Each structure stands twice: as C-alpha cells, then as structure tokens.
Amino acid sequence: MENGQISAQITKLADLLEFQGANSFKIRAYRRGARVIKDSTESFSTMAQSDPSVLLEIDGIGKGVAEKITQLIQEGEISEINEILETVPATVLDILRIPGLGPKKAAALYQELGIQTLEQLQAACEAGEVQKLKGFAAKTEQSILEGMAIATAANERIYWSEADQLASSLASHLNQCESIGQLEFAGSYRRGRETVGDLDILVVSQDPASVMAHFGNYPDLEQIIVQGDTKMSIRVGNSFQVDLRVVEADAFGAALQYFTGSKDHNVEVRGRAKQLGMKINEYGVFQVDGDSETYIAGATESEVYEALGMPCFAPELREARTEFDWAAQNALPDLIELAQIQGDLHMHTTATDGKASIEEMADAAQARGLKYIAITDHSQRVSVANGLDAERLLAQWKEIDAINAARDDNFLILKGIECDILESGPMDLPDEVLAQADWVIASVHFGQKQPRQQITDRITNALENPHVDIIAHPTGRLINRREAYEVDIEAVFQAAKENGKLLELNANPVRLDLHDVHCAMARERGIPIVINSDAHKISGLDVLPYGIKQARRGGLTAAHVANTLSWPELQKLLSNS
Ligand code: DGT
Ligand code: CA
Ligand code: CA
Ligand code: ZN
C-alpha cells in the first residue's frame, strides 16, 4: 500500500472521530501522522510489515497512529473506521468536502437536523432551517449552498498543464490593463503541484477599481463570485475559480510569499518570525516591540525571507518537507532546469501509434535543443498500437542506422524499444533482440490489476534482465483518472538500485509518474531518474517542462537526472553499475 493511501485512511479516521466529537488531542495526533506519512520518502507499508516498532521512532508518529498503520497493513483495514461507520452514515464524508464545513459543523447538522447527505443538506439550506442552528448564520447557509455548487459542479482540480495555459491567457488579458504594475501567480500553480484547485493572482496597482473592472471583462468569464475593494474571485471556462488580489508595492513580496503557501510551509515561516521577535503576514515582516510594530520588509519575496534569515526557497520546495532542514544546513539543492536536459529517451513514431516519422521526431527534438533521442516504439503485445515484432523492430533499427549515417550533424538517434512486460512475467521480445538495442524501456501496459506481489515481481524481474535499462511510468497512475498499480514501489527501488537501473519520470502531465515524493525517494536511494516526454507526435516533445517541475518538487538536481548527461556519459553510468 502506498503512503498516500495509508495517509488517506488515517485522515478518514480523524474526520470520523472529529465528527463524533472525540478527544481533540487524539484527532490532532492522527492528522499530524497522516501528513508525516504522506510526505515521507520511506515506505510505511514496508516498515509495518517488517518491524512495526520502527514506526514509533519516526517524528510525528505516536503509538496510536503506529497501531492503526500496522493494522491497516496487516489486516487491510482499520477496524475503528468500520466501527464508527456502523453508527455514522458514510455519506457524511461527502459533506465534509464542502469548503468551510468541518467535521464539527457537519456533526451539528447531523445531530440537530438529521442531515446525512448532500441532497438533504441542500434542501435544509433552501428551507432556511440551517441558519436557525447555533453557530450557523444566514451567511453560513449561503456559503454552504455556494460550496455545494462547487462540490457538485464538475469543479475538480485541473492538471497543472491546463492551469498553465489558463494562466497565460489570464496574464495576457490583465497585462492590457494599464494600471497594473507587477503581476505574479501564487498558490499551488506557482509551487508546481500536479493539479491546481484554483488560480491565485497578485497585482500591484494604484487603481484597484480599474483592475477589477478589467478582470471582470475576461472574455471567458462565467461568473463573478465576489468583488471587494481589492479582492475579486471569478469563475472562468468550466467553472474554474480564479482569485485576484490587488496589493501595495511594499507588500507585494509579502503577499506573494503568503499566497504561494503552502499553508504548512507558512506555518513554519511564521514560527521562525516569532522566534526572532518578528511577525509576518501578507502585508510584510514586522519587528515587534511591545505594542509597536515596525515594517522591515515586504516589497520582494527575497527580502521577506532574508529578514527572517532564510533563503528564498524555490516555490516547488515549499511543502514543509525537507526545505527547512536543507536551509539550516546551507544545502538547498540547485534544482534541475529544462536547459540541462540533453536527450529524450522515450517516444513513438508512425511505426506504431505515433503520428510522425523517425526523421520528423529527430528534427523536432534537435530544433528544441536536444542532442540525442531514443526511438522507443511499442512491442508486439500492444497490438492495438501495431506493436513491433522482432522482424519489424530490426528493420526499424536498420533504418535508424541509415538515418544517423546520412545526417552529418552531432545529433544522435538511438535504437530503442518500449518493450512490454507480459502479464505472465517475461519480456515481450527475446533477449537476443533486446541485446542489440541501444536503449530498452520496460513497461507494464497489461495486467495492471494484478495482485501486489505478482505485478511487483514482473517489474523487479524486468529490472534484473541485463538488457533492460529503465522502467517507464513505474506506477501506472493517471492523475484524476486511474489509480496506480498495487506495486510495491520500495521493492522496485531496491531492484533498480541493485541492478544499476534507472527509473522514468514520465513528463506527460496526466502521468507525472514517478510523482514528487517518489522522486525524492529515488534521490535518497541514489537511483538516477530519466525525464522523458513519451511523445506520440511532434508537439508531444513539449511536455518536458511538466516533468521538470515535478522533478524540482522532488528536490532533484541535474546530478540526479541521467538525461542531463551526454549519451556517452549515460552509457558509462549504465555500464558502471
Ligand atoms: P489549491 O488552490 O487547492 O490548488 O492550493 P493552494 O495552495 O493554491 O491554496 P489556496 O488557493 O487555498 O491558497 C493559496 C495560498 O494562500 C496557500 O497555499 C497558502 C495561503 N493561504 C490561504 N489561506 C490561508 C490560511 O487560511 N492560512 C494560511 N496560513 N495560509 C493561507
Ligand atoms: Ca490556489
Ligand atoms: Ca485561492
Ligand atoms: Zn511510451
């Protein structure tokens, strides 16, 4: 079981306990534990299986949490959750998803009005029953109704790539407003999270009213949610929310720092300020002296962090994971950048399900500044994609030899294959064929629902094959669409490490697999990552920046990413191990 799944179960338990009005210390301990698990680079599942007592040595994991994890791993479920769900309807968990409606309010609604479902809640709000409850105002009722629309109006988190397109469109619209000076996007978009819940824009302007008016004229506007003097929220396109704030120039950096988050990162930053006898908020950093507060920084983000004796963290690192430790040791990583990538080692052509020829892909990659690519079409098992059998593959490699010979440049096309790992275990092509490749990717495309041990064995066996260089999209998850395989990622890391193999970070914005925490795990274990486009057409080569963002969130530098090397260097890396 993945850390993310364990964390979600512990959070569910905390939600249900809070709904029941259980002891708040206990609930807080579970929530803290859930966060530690989610952010950890160690496999809690492995630990709970081998020696549960080591769980207690982890900061933030108390006895209660450790017991629940152990039970979850050993028995497949947390019995307390089932016990609570005998008395509490599971549908209350839907109610908790409404913004601003925590477990306490949900409990009041349940106890006082018997509300168990979103539908019942909507009816009660519309009948004006909710505002009669203690702690609920007419305003709360209104915001519940609005929140319900959010929860139900296909308003899911969008892919970072979609948020990026929207951000460009919003920025070019706003930049036509003459009174806008500085403009920056904050929030999860700036931190490069793989999905974005809403966009947060900060601008400096002497004339907020003109900015609001201009913002309200965005061509793809659906609705203005709220409009204040300096703050405005709108919905654009398919109900996606965008928040805009107008701030003073001397507060721009402080606001940017505050609204970039994450919340957890900011909690730590505020703690630091307090230790120093200072205060930080979205308006600036202030020296506190008794009752008086003196502004000392706020115009730029770097001066804000500097005032607190901290480096200006790359936004991708601001998740309160390891960044503060790194800063304390003066060891913040010099995060990887797109320009450092020299080769793209996963792409398809018209031979299988791609849309461009070998030469077209090569020209396009070269035009994007790359020095080498690997052509890695599908193997025969993927018959829907017209996968290559040995004969067609060998013919393709001959063609690649000829193309390389004909191109009198320094660009190199490698003879590769994305070879399926068959459901029954073996590779889809014979070893004597794979032995002739420059580069062999092994992938799981079939039998994704196999039990944990079986699918893990398939992948680790592939890593033991001397001709395999790398596993593509190692967990198979598709963001917002499909869960990862039940793979034991820890075993995959170990097999990669032992056999000197690489793991892919697939830059397709729907995959981004390995994800950020997995990248951090690979980094710690000394397993090189390769960031690939998996392009099926020329424009597919342009996804690399998404992979770079994700790698940065995992703390990776060029040294951790093998395709920052030249091809001869990368070959040496593979043969050394
Ligand atoms: P999202 O929109 O769900 O993808 O994630 P964020 O991180 O963009 O969250 P959002 O839009 O609610 O708020 C943007 C940032 O503003 C957030 O990362 C931290 C900061 N922030 C917002 N509300 C609060 C708050 O109540 N307390 C603190 N400390 N920070 C907040
Ligand atoms: Ca946001
Ligand atoms: Ca927001
Ligand atoms: Zn592929």
XYZ file of C-alpha atoms and ligand atoms in Angstrom:
611
model
C 0.000 0.000 0.000
C 1.272 3.422 -0.943
C 1.928 6.078 1.659
C -0.765 8.251 0.054
C -3.390 5.579 0.622
C -2.320 4.986 4.207
C -2.413 8.715 4.864
C -5.926 8.972 3.383
C -7.190 6.220 5.677
C -5.736 7.901 8.770
C -7.293 11.211 7.690
C -10.625 9.480 7.221
C -10.364 8.125 10.739
C -9.560 11.607 12.072
C -12.525 13.094 10.187
C -14.890 10.477 11.555
C -13.561 10.868 15.089
C -13.931 14.621 14.913
C -17.422 14.172 13.571
C -18.149 12.061 16.663
C -16.665 14.710 18.948
C -13.750 12.584 20.106
C -10.763 13.844 22.072
C -9.119 16.678 20.154
C -5.540 15.688 21.083
C -6.103 12.276 19.601
C -7.555 13.772 16.426
C -4.661 16.182 16.075
C -2.196 13.319 16.504
C -3.860 11.392 13.689
C -3.855 14.416 11.398
C -0.205 15.084 12.083
C 0.591 11.423 11.481
C -1.321 11.466 8.205
C 0.761 14.397 6.998
C 4.039 12.819 8.022
C 3.098 9.619 6.174
C 2.060 11.458 3.034
C 5.289 13.419 2.857
C 7.638 10.644 3.873
C 10.091 9.103 1.468
C 10.106 5.851 3.473
C 7.566 3.139 2.747
C 5.290 2.842 5.786
C 3.894 -0.357 4.373
C 7.338 -1.963 4.300
C 8.118 -0.780 7.809
C 4.813 -2.021 9.205
C 5.393 -5.376 7.586
C 8.957 -5.928 8.685
C 9.115 -4.329 12.119
C 6.235 -2.097 13.279
C 8.271 -0.841 16.245
C 10.432 1.315 13.942
C 7.316 3.381 13.166
C 7.488 4.808 16.674
C 10.946 6.189 16.033
C 9.582 8.490 13.344
C 8.963 12.075 14.323
C 5.226 12.744 14.338
C 4.139 9.116 14.594
C 2.705 8.291 18.014
C 1.614 4.989 19.429
C -1.990 5.364 18.274
C -1.066 6.158 14.674
C 1.521 3.377 14.601
C -1.080 0.841 15.721
C -3.538 1.951 13.062
C -0.908 1.771 10.324
C 0.141 -1.687 11.418
C -3.431 -2.914 11.483
C -4.150 -1.375 8.083
C -1.146 -3.067 6.511
C -1.536 -6.406 8.236
C -5.327 -6.742 8.071
C -6.117 -4.497 5.119
C -8.386 -2.181 7.088
C -8.683 -0.066 10.215
C -11.357 -1.684 12.355
C -12.175 1.554 14.166
C -13.281 3.127 10.877
C -15.716 0.271 10.337
C -16.956 0.543 13.900
C -17.651 4.246 13.532
C -19.336 3.669 10.195
C -21.809 1.389 11.956
C -23.196 4.414 13.757
C -22.335 7.226 11.345
C -23.510 7.167 7.717
C -20.584 7.163 5.281
C -22.253 9.941 3.285
C -21.299 12.493 5.951
C -17.797 12.282 4.481
C -19.201 13.961 1.330
C -20.489 16.822 3.464
C -17.012 17.342 4.884
C -15.784 18.117 1.356
C -17.760 21.349 1.208
C -15.308 24.220 1.714
C -15.683 25.707 5.190
C -17.759 22.838 6.556
C -15.595 20.963 9.017
C -16.489 17.850 10.982
C -17.882 19.899 13.901
C -20.437 21.741 11.789
C -21.286 18.543 9.932
C -21.906 16.838 13.276
C -24.261 19.623 14.361
C -26.184 19.297 11.099
C -26.468 15.563 11.626
C -27.493 15.707 15.262
C -29.872 18.654 15.050
C -31.399 18.133 11.628
C -30.567 14.514 10.808
C -28.675 15.591 7.695
C -26.717 12.710 6.201
C -26.349 13.560 2.532
C -25.542 16.498 0.284
C -29.106 16.442 -1.055
C -30.594 16.675 2.437
C -28.208 19.498 3.238
C -29.205 21.435 0.161
C -32.909 21.028 0.969
C -32.380 22.172 4.562
C -30.413 25.240 3.452
C -33.056 26.160 0.913
C -35.765 25.807 3.543
C -33.792 28.149 5.828
C -33.511 25.507 8.544
C -29.758 25.580 8.811
C -29.463 29.240 9.837
C -31.623 28.519 12.878
C -28.917 26.292 14.351
C -26.484 27.606 16.907
C -23.246 28.649 15.191
C -24.839 28.956 11.760
C -25.807 32.319 10.295
C -27.759 33.141 7.178
C -24.363 33.825 5.674
C -23.104 30.344 6.537
C -26.164 28.877 4.905
C -25.445 30.879 1.789
C -21.826 29.814 1.706
C -22.832 26.178 2.182
C -25.095 26.450 -0.838
C -22.315 28.031 -2.849
C -19.865 25.440 -1.614
C -22.231 22.700 -2.642
C -22.291 24.079 -6.141
C -18.503 23.912 -6.077
C -18.560 20.339 -4.819
C -21.059 19.246 -7.425
C -20.208 21.485 -10.407
C -17.589 19.375 -12.152
C -15.112 21.647 -10.462
C -12.315 19.190 -9.987
C -8.716 20.128 -9.644
C -7.274 20.710 -13.083
C -3.944 19.464 -14.405
C -1.025 21.817 -13.908
C -0.629 21.952 -17.694
C -4.206 23.232 -18.050
C -3.676 25.741 -15.263
C -0.569 26.898 -17.096
C -2.495 27.585 -20.296
C -5.189 29.400 -18.358
C -2.569 31.432 -16.507
C -1.004 32.588 -19.784
C -4.379 33.623 -21.104
C -5.268 35.489 -17.904
C -1.881 37.190 -17.793
C -2.116 38.451 -21.340
C -5.602 39.779 -20.647
C -4.552 41.504 -17.418
C -1.407 42.939 -18.938
C -3.631 45.053 -21.172
C -4.805 46.888 -18.086
C -2.647 49.992 -17.929
C -2.734 50.497 -14.181
C -1.207 47.083 -13.437
C 2.460 47.189 -12.498
C 3.712 43.890 -11.135
C 1.779 40.672 -11.691
C 2.523 37.196 -10.340
C 0.658 33.942 -9.925
C 0.852 32.390 -6.464
C -0.677 29.272 -4.858
C -0.311 25.676 -5.892
C 0.192 26.715 -9.510
C 3.397 28.535 -8.608
C 4.527 25.616 -6.460
C 4.076 23.373 -9.479
C 1.654 20.913 -7.920
C 0.468 18.323 -10.414
C -3.103 19.555 -10.035
C -4.390 23.017 -9.203
C -7.581 23.781 -7.247
C -7.795 27.450 -8.128
C -5.504 30.126 -9.503
C -4.295 32.958 -7.284
C -3.162 36.199 -8.912
C -1.446 39.124 -7.216
C -1.036 42.511 -8.828
C 0.241 45.917 -7.829
C -1.860 48.835 -8.992
C -2.611 52.405 -7.950
C -6.112 51.975 -9.255
C -7.683 48.763 -7.927
C -11.116 49.639 -9.309
C -9.815 49.659 -12.867
C -8.143 46.287 -12.306
C -11.381 44.762 -11.024
C -13.320 46.123 -13.965
C -10.751 44.770 -16.365
C -10.667 41.372 -14.648
C -14.463 41.188 -14.888
C -14.152 41.635 -18.648
C -12.115 38.488 -19.104
C -13.535 37.004 -22.319
C -14.065 33.520 -20.875
C -15.753 34.782 -17.702
C -18.551 32.579 -16.410
C -19.459 34.287 -13.164
C -18.225 36.871 -10.684
C -18.257 35.140 -7.297
C -17.320 38.076 -5.091
C -15.933 41.516 -5.696
C -14.476 43.663 -2.930
C -12.244 46.731 -2.944
C -9.005 44.876 -3.521
C -10.095 41.264 -3.890
C -12.151 39.584 -6.539
C -12.996 35.974 -7.344
C -14.390 34.814 -10.640
C -15.212 31.592 -12.422
C -13.884 31.069 -15.895
C -14.395 28.412 -18.531
C -15.858 25.319 -16.972
C -16.459 26.851 -13.509
C -12.789 27.127 -12.584
C -12.115 29.679 -9.849
C -9.565 32.462 -10.134
C -8.769 34.772 -7.208
C -7.243 38.181 -7.785
C -5.801 40.464 -5.143
C -4.513 43.986 -5.579
C -1.741 44.856 -3.132
C 0.558 47.764 -2.338
C 4.033 47.686 -3.864
C 5.687 47.499 -0.429
C 3.598 44.424 0.387
C 3.946 42.621 -2.935
C 6.716 40.266 -1.833
C 4.993 39.508 1.459
C 1.711 38.788 -0.312
C 3.489 36.628 -2.864
C 5.173 34.679 -0.096
C 1.914 34.321 1.846
C -0.312 33.294 -1.044
C 2.227 30.984 -2.606
C 1.988 28.820 0.502
C 1.881 26.036 1.137
C -0.038 26.550 4.342
C 2.296 24.141 6.106
C 5.354 25.946 4.824
C 3.913 29.237 6.044
C 3.224 27.831 9.490
C 6.953 27.143 9.822
C 7.866 30.564 8.481
C 5.575 32.292 10.970
C 7.111 30.230 13.750
C 10.556 31.411 12.732
C 9.398 35.030 12.713
C 8.015 34.643 16.205
C 11.300 33.209 17.479
C 13.040 36.282 16.127
C 10.611 38.665 17.825
C 9.027 39.456 14.493
C 5.699 38.997 12.825
C 4.935 38.058 9.236
C 1.676 38.300 7.327
C 0.563 39.126 3.793
C 1.482 42.798 4.350
C 5.077 42.409 5.404
C 7.589 41.424 8.033
C 7.359 43.496 11.203
C 9.664 43.966 14.162
C 7.527 43.590 17.271
C 8.432 45.720 20.233
C 5.822 45.591 22.971
C 2.750 47.120 21.370
C 4.557 48.669 18.447
C 5.230 47.011 15.135
C 7.725 48.332 12.636
C 7.641 47.305 8.999
C 11.025 45.945 7.944
C 10.463 44.075 4.690
C 7.770 43.174 2.168
C 8.444 44.560 -1.296
C 10.134 41.446 -2.628
C 9.954 37.835 -1.617
C 13.691 37.536 -1.195
C 13.821 40.456 1.240
C 10.981 38.864 3.197
C 12.876 35.598 3.608
C 16.121 37.450 4.186
C 14.592 39.423 7.053
C 13.907 36.067 8.694
C 17.407 34.796 7.992
C 16.146 32.307 5.437
C 16.936 31.714 1.772
C 14.308 32.462 -0.846
C 13.094 28.896 -1.313
C 12.192 27.760 -4.812
C 8.363 27.654 -4.786
C 8.434 23.959 -5.729
C 10.107 23.165 -2.404
C 7.609 24.969 -0.181
C 5.744 21.984 1.199
C 7.316 21.802 4.669
C 9.038 18.553 3.767
C 12.801 18.917 3.783
C 13.365 22.513 2.737
C 13.927 23.909 6.226
C 16.443 21.201 7.092
C 18.281 21.852 3.851
C 18.300 25.577 4.554
C 19.617 25.026 8.064
C 22.492 23.007 6.623
C 23.030 25.565 3.902
C 22.389 22.764 1.439
C 19.405 23.828 -0.618
C 19.615 21.908 -3.895
C 20.305 23.690 -7.135
C 17.141 22.362 -8.776
C 17.177 20.974 -12.285
C 16.226 23.194 -15.220
C 14.910 22.327 -18.653
C 18.018 23.627 -20.425
C 20.100 20.962 -18.682
C 18.268 18.119 -20.406
C 20.324 16.756 -23.303
C 18.263 13.838 -24.526
C 14.723 12.490 -24.618
C 14.649 8.739 -24.296
C 11.024 7.748 -24.825
C 8.995 8.471 -27.961
C 6.884 6.770 -30.601
C 6.670 7.019 -34.380
C 4.295 6.075 -37.183
C 5.706 2.548 -36.972
C 3.314 2.076 -34.031
C 0.873 4.618 -32.564
C 2.899 7.786 -33.172
C 1.973 10.474 -35.686
C 5.423 11.458 -37.001
C 8.314 9.661 -38.660
C 11.713 8.970 -37.117
C 13.278 11.869 -39.011
C 10.476 14.271 -38.148
C 10.826 13.437 -34.460
C 14.605 13.821 -34.703
C 14.390 17.206 -36.444
C 11.828 18.462 -33.936
C 13.918 17.307 -30.978
C 17.026 18.904 -32.429
C 15.130 22.143 -33.015
C 14.283 22.066 -29.298
C 17.942 21.939 -28.407
C 18.304 18.244 -27.654
C 21.455 16.300 -28.577
C 20.015 12.797 -28.763
C 16.740 10.890 -28.711
C 15.742 7.264 -28.438
C 13.034 5.899 -30.690
C 11.047 3.581 -28.456
C 8.009 2.233 -30.221
C 5.741 -0.348 -28.654
C 6.459 -4.082 -28.779
C 4.164 -6.681 -30.368
C 1.932 -7.309 -27.334
C 0.432 -3.849 -27.799
C -1.393 -4.973 -30.917
C -3.892 -2.085 -30.837
C -0.901 0.194 -31.370
C 0.518 -2.061 -34.088
C 3.398 -3.018 -31.794
C 6.659 -4.212 -33.361
C 7.674 -7.850 -33.595
C 11.358 -8.750 -33.774
C 11.467 -8.549 -37.540
C 9.893 -5.115 -37.860
C 11.997 -3.832 -34.964
C 15.255 -4.991 -36.528
C 14.180 -3.347 -39.791
C 13.469 -0.093 -37.922
C 16.919 -0.178 -36.347
C 18.498 -0.590 -39.784
C 16.572 2.460 -40.899
C 17.849 4.387 -37.862
C 21.444 3.390 -38.701
C 20.932 4.728 -42.200
C 19.379 7.985 -40.983
C 22.182 8.546 -38.481
C 24.757 7.895 -41.192
C 23.055 10.319 -43.561
C 22.816 13.163 -41.023
C 26.142 14.906 -40.862
C 25.478 16.590 -37.543
C 26.178 15.731 -33.952
C 22.625 14.674 -33.291
C 22.181 11.019 -32.395
C 19.142 8.782 -32.820
C 19.280 5.745 -30.548
C 17.827 2.373 -31.383
C 15.344 1.707 -28.629
C 12.181 -0.158 -27.783
C 9.403 0.188 -25.222
C 9.089 -3.493 -24.509
C 6.047 -4.759 -22.647
C 6.428 -6.863 -19.556
C 3.921 -9.604 -20.360
C 1.116 -10.462 -17.930
C 2.781 -13.811 -17.271
C 6.111 -12.159 -16.454
C 8.607 -12.402 -19.332
C 9.602 -9.629 -21.705
C 7.617 -9.351 -24.923
C 10.729 -9.733 -27.136
C 13.560 -12.275 -26.951
C 16.764 -11.384 -25.135
C 18.875 -11.770 -28.287
C 16.830 -8.967 -29.882
C 16.888 -6.712 -26.822
C 20.664 -7.258 -26.650
C 21.077 -5.377 -29.929
C 19.272 -2.237 -28.719
C 20.983 0.932 -27.531
C 18.205 1.518 -25.024
C 15.482 -0.727 -23.634
C 12.469 0.563 -21.738
C 10.331 -1.998 -19.921
C 6.660 -1.141 -19.392
C 3.539 -2.594 -17.874
C 0.519 -1.992 -20.082
C -1.455 -5.191 -19.439
C -2.428 -6.986 -16.270
C -2.406 -3.717 -14.337
C -4.946 -5.032 -11.838
C -2.815 -7.975 -10.782
C -2.211 -8.517 -7.069
C 0.644 -6.652 -5.482
C 3.160 -9.458 -5.353
C 2.561 -10.546 -8.925
C 2.852 -7.117 -10.523
C 5.817 -6.223 -8.341
C 7.606 -9.420 -9.350
C 7.033 -8.650 -13.015
C 8.682 -5.265 -12.653
C 11.561 -6.385 -10.453
C 12.252 -9.317 -12.784
C 12.395 -6.913 -15.700
C 14.929 -4.860 -13.751
C 17.027 -7.988 -13.378
C 17.099 -8.538 -17.128
C 20.578 -7.373 -18.217
C 19.225 -5.769 -21.387
C 16.597 -3.603 -19.689
C 17.762 -0.078 -18.852
C 14.726 1.542 -17.309
C 11.104 1.117 -16.198
C 8.704 3.612 -17.774
C 5.912 5.232 -15.728
C 6.648 2.844 -12.840
C 3.299 3.058 -11.003
C 0.932 3.470 -13.937
C -1.246 6.083 -12.290
C -3.163 8.554 -14.426
C -3.916 11.698 -12.461
C -7.675 12.207 -11.862
C -8.362 9.090 -13.914
C -6.741 5.905 -12.735
C -5.079 4.667 -9.559
C -1.522 3.356 -9.558
C -0.945 -0.374 -9.827
C -0.720 -2.165 -6.493
C 3.038 -2.131 -6.971
C 5.472 -2.302 -4.061
C 7.435 0.767 -5.051
C 10.022 0.106 -2.381
C 10.828 -3.257 -3.979
C 11.086 -1.544 -7.361
C 13.564 0.978 -5.962
C 15.585 -1.788 -4.424
C 15.698 -3.823 -7.637
C 16.664 -0.727 -9.614
C 19.411 0.051 -7.122
C 20.789 -3.478 -7.022
C 20.834 -3.814 -10.785
C 22.102 -0.321 -11.542
C 18.956 0.569 -13.462
C 17.118 3.831 -13.996
C 13.533 4.880 -13.372
C 11.444 7.171 -15.517
C 9.656 10.345 -14.601
C 7.177 10.440 -17.459
C 6.548 14.116 -18.248
C 3.102 13.595 -19.697
C 1.024 15.952 -17.495
C -1.549 13.239 -16.846
C 1.107 10.740 -15.763
C 3.929 12.591 -13.970
C 4.895 9.174 -12.730
C 7.087 8.888 -10.655
C 5.444 11.626 -8.590
C 7.268 14.201 -6.475
C 7.695 12.172 -3.291
C 8.801 9.126 -5.287
C 11.420 11.316 -6.973
C 12.677 12.337 -3.547
C 12.825 8.679 -2.565
C 14.820 7.777 -5.671
C 17.155 10.666 -4.948
C 17.775 9.414 -1.422
C 18.417 5.906 -2.637
C 20.806 7.037 -5.344
C 18.676 5.851 -8.266
C 19.020 8.074 -11.323
C 15.807 9.393 -12.857
C 15.237 9.969 -16.570
C 12.687 12.625 -17.531
C 11.042 11.571 -20.792
C 8.295 13.005 -22.969
C 6.772 9.717 -24.214
C 5.828 11.827 -27.249
C 3.432 10.339 -29.787
C 3.663 13.371 -32.067
C 5.950 16.362 -32.524
C 4.110 18.607 -30.064
C 4.332 15.767 -27.552
C 8.000 16.680 -27.148
C 6.915 19.889 -25.417
C 5.763 18.228 -22.198
C 9.269 18.076 -20.704
C 8.742 21.250 -18.617
C 5.994 19.459 -16.651
C 8.388 16.680 -15.811
C 10.987 19.249 -14.791
C 8.503 20.900 -12.388
C 7.707 17.568 -10.790
C 11.405 16.689 -10.501
C 12.063 20.041 -8.824
C 9.313 19.308 -6.313
C 11.195 16.118 -5.520
C 14.369 18.138 -4.902
C 16.197 16.758 -7.936
C 19.226 18.494 -9.387
C 20.911 17.791 -12.723
C 23.104 15.276 -10.917
C 20.062 13.148 -10.112
C 18.697 13.135 -13.658
C 20.548 10.857 -16.057
C 19.439 12.500 -19.294
C 21.282 15.668 -18.350
C 24.348 13.614 -19.329
C 25.665 13.239 -22.863
C 24.877 9.852 -24.366
C 28.438 8.506 -23.872
C 28.317 9.592 -20.214
C 24.929 7.988 -19.750
C 26.194 4.759 -21.293
C 29.063 4.799 -18.839
C 26.629 5.276 -15.965
C 24.719 2.208 -17.120
C 27.773 0.031 -17.625
C 29.456 1.041 -14.368
C 26.724 -0.478 -12.339
P -5.152 24.824 -4.410
O -5.722 26.108 -4.839
O -6.106 23.969 -3.656
O -4.530 24.058 -5.539
O -3.957 25.095 -3.376
P -3.319 26.481 -2.911
O -2.094 26.149 -2.151
O -3.186 27.394 -4.063
O -4.378 27.016 -1.872
P -5.313 28.317 -1.854
O -5.652 28.785 -3.221
O -6.448 27.978 -0.944
O -4.446 29.411 -1.111
C -3.267 29.904 -1.677
C -2.223 30.046 -0.630
O -2.612 31.077 0.282
C -1.998 28.835 0.225
O -1.077 27.931 -0.358
C -1.478 29.444 1.491
C -2.185 30.753 1.575
N -3.371 30.663 2.425
C -4.646 30.682 2.016
N -5.477 30.608 3.057
C -4.724 30.516 4.139
C -4.986 30.385 5.538
O -6.125 30.346 5.986
N -3.908 30.324 6.351
C -2.631 30.366 5.867
N -1.621 30.293 6.690
N -2.360 30.481 4.589
C -3.382 30.548 3.735
Ca -4.906 28.116 -5.353
Ca -7.323 30.564 -3.886
Zn 5.526 5.005 -24.492
